[in-house]
PDB file of C-alpha atoms in Angstrom:
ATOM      1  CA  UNK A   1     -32.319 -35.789 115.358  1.00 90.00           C
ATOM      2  CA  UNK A   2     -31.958 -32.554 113.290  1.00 92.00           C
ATOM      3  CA  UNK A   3     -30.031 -34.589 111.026  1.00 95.00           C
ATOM      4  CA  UNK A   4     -32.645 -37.439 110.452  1.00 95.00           C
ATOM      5  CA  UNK A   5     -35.133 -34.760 110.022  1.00 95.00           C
ATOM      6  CA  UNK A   6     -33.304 -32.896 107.092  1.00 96.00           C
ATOM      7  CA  UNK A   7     -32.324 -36.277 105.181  1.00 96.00           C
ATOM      8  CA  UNK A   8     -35.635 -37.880 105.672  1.00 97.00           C
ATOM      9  CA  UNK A   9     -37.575 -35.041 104.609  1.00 96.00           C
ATOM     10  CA  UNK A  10     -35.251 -34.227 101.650  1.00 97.00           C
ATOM     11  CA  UNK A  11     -35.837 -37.947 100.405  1.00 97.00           C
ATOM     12  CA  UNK A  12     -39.030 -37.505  99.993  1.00 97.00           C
ATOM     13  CA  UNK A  13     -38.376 -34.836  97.253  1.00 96.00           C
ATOM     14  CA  UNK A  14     -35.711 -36.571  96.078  1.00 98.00           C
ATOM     15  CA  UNK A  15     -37.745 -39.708  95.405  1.00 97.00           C
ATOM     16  CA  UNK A  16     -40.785 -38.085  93.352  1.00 97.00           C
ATOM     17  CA  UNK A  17     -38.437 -36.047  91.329  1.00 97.00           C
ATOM     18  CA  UNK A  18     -36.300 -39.048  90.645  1.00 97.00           C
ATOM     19  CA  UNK A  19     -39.559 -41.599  90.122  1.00 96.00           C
ATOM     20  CA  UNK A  20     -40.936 -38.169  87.996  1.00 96.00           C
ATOM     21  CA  UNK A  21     -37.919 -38.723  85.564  1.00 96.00           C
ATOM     22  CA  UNK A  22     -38.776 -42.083  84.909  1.00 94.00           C
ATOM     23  CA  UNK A  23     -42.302 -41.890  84.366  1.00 94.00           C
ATOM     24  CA  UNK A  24     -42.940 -43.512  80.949  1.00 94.00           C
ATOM     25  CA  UNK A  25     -42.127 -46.735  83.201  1.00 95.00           C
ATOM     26  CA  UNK A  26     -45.333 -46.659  85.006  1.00 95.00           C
ATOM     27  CA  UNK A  27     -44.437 -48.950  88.030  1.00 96.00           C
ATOM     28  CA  UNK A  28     -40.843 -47.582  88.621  1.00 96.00           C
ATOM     29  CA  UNK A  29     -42.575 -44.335  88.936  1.00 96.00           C
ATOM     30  CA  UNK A  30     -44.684 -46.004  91.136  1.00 97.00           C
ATOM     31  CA  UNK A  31     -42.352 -47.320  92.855  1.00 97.00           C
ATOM     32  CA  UNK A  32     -40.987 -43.977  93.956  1.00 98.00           C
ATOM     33  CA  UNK A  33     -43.754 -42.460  95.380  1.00 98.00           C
ATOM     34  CA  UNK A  34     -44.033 -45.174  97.910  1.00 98.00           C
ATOM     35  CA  UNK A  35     -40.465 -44.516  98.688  1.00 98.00           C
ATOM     36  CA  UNK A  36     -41.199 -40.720  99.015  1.00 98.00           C
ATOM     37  CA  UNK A  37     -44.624 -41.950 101.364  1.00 98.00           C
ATOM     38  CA  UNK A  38     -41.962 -43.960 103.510  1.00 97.00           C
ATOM     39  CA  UNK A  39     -39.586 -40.989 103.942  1.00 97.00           C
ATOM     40  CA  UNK A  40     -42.566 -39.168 104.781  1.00 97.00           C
ATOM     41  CA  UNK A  41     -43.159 -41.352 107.583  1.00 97.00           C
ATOM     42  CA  UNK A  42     -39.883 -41.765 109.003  1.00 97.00           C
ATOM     43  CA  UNK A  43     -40.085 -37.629 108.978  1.00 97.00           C
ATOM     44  CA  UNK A  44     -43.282 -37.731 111.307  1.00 96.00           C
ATOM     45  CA  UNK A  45     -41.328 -40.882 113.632  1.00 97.00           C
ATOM     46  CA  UNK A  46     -38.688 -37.952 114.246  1.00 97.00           C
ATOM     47  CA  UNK A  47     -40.834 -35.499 115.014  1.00 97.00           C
ATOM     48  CA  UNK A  48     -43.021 -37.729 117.035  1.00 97.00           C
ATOM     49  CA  UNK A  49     -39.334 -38.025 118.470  1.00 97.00           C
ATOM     50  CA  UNK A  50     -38.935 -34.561 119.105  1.00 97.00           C
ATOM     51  CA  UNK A  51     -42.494 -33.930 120.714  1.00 97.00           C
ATOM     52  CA  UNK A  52     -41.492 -36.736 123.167  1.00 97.00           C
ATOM     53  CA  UNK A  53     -38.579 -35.038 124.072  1.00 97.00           C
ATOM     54  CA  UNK A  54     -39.729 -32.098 124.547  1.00 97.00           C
ATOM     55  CA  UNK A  55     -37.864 -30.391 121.822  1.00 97.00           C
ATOM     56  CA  UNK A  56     -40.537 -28.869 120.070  1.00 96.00           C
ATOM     57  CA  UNK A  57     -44.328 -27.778 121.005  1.00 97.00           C
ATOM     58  CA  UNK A  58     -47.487 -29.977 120.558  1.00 97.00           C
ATOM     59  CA  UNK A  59     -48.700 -27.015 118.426  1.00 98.00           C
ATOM     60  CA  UNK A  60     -45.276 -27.102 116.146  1.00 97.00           C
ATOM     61  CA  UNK A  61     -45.933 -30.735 115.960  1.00 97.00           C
ATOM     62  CA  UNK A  62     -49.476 -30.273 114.877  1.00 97.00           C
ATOM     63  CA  UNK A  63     -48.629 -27.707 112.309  1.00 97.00           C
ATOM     64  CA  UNK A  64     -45.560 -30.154 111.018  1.00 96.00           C
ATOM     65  CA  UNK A  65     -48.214 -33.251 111.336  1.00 95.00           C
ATOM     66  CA  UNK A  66     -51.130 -31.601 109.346  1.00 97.00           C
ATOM     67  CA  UNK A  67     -48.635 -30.276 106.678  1.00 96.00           C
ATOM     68  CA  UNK A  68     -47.038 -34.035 106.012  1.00 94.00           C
ATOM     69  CA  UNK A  69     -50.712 -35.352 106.472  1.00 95.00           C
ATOM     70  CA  UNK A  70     -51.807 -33.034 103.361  1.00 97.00           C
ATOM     71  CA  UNK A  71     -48.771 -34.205 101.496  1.00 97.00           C
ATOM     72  CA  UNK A  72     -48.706 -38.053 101.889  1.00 97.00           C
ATOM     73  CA  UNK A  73     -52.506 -37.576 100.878  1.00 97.00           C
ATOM     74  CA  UNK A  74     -51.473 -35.799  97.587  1.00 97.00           C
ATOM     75  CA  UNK A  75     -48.698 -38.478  97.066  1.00 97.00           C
ATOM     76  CA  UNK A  76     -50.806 -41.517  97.456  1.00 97.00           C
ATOM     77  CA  UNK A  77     -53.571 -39.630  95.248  1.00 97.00           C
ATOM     78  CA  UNK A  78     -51.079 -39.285  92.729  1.00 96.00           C
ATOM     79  CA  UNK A  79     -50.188 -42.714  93.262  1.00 96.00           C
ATOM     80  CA  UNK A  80     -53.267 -44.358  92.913  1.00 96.00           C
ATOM     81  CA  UNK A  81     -54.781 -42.129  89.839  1.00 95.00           C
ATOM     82  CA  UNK A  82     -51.392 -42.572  87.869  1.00 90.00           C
ATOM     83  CA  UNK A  83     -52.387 -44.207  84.729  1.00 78.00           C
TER      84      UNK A  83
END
């Protein structure tokens, strides 16, 4: 699970710096950010994973959980206001 954690969450940079360097193409930017909004959410499934399993806290969860929250909200902002 550690794994999926560190690629999923590392996607989601990936994706807005790679939709970032193709921004003059508006929808491939786009694009991107809903790719980085999925890796978001496969993130939160493994830690939702983790919780269930007992491997982490309900309060590590809800710390993780409000961070991503707070993020996905400035990615779709960003998303919906580009251009």
């Amino acid at each position: 699970m550690t794994d999926q954690i560190r690629r999923s969450s590392r996607s989601i940079k990936a994706n807005i710096a790679e939709g970032w360097g193709k921004r003059i193409y508006t929808d491939v930017f786009k694009r991107h950010l809903v790719d980085a909004l999925g890796s978001l959410e496969e993130t939160k499934s493994w830690l939702i994973s983790c919780l269930d399993c007992h491997y982490i806290t309900n309060e590590a969860f809800q710390n993780f959980a409000n961070e991503y929250d707070l993020l996905g909200s400035k990615i779709y902002k960003l998303h919906q206001n580009w251009k």
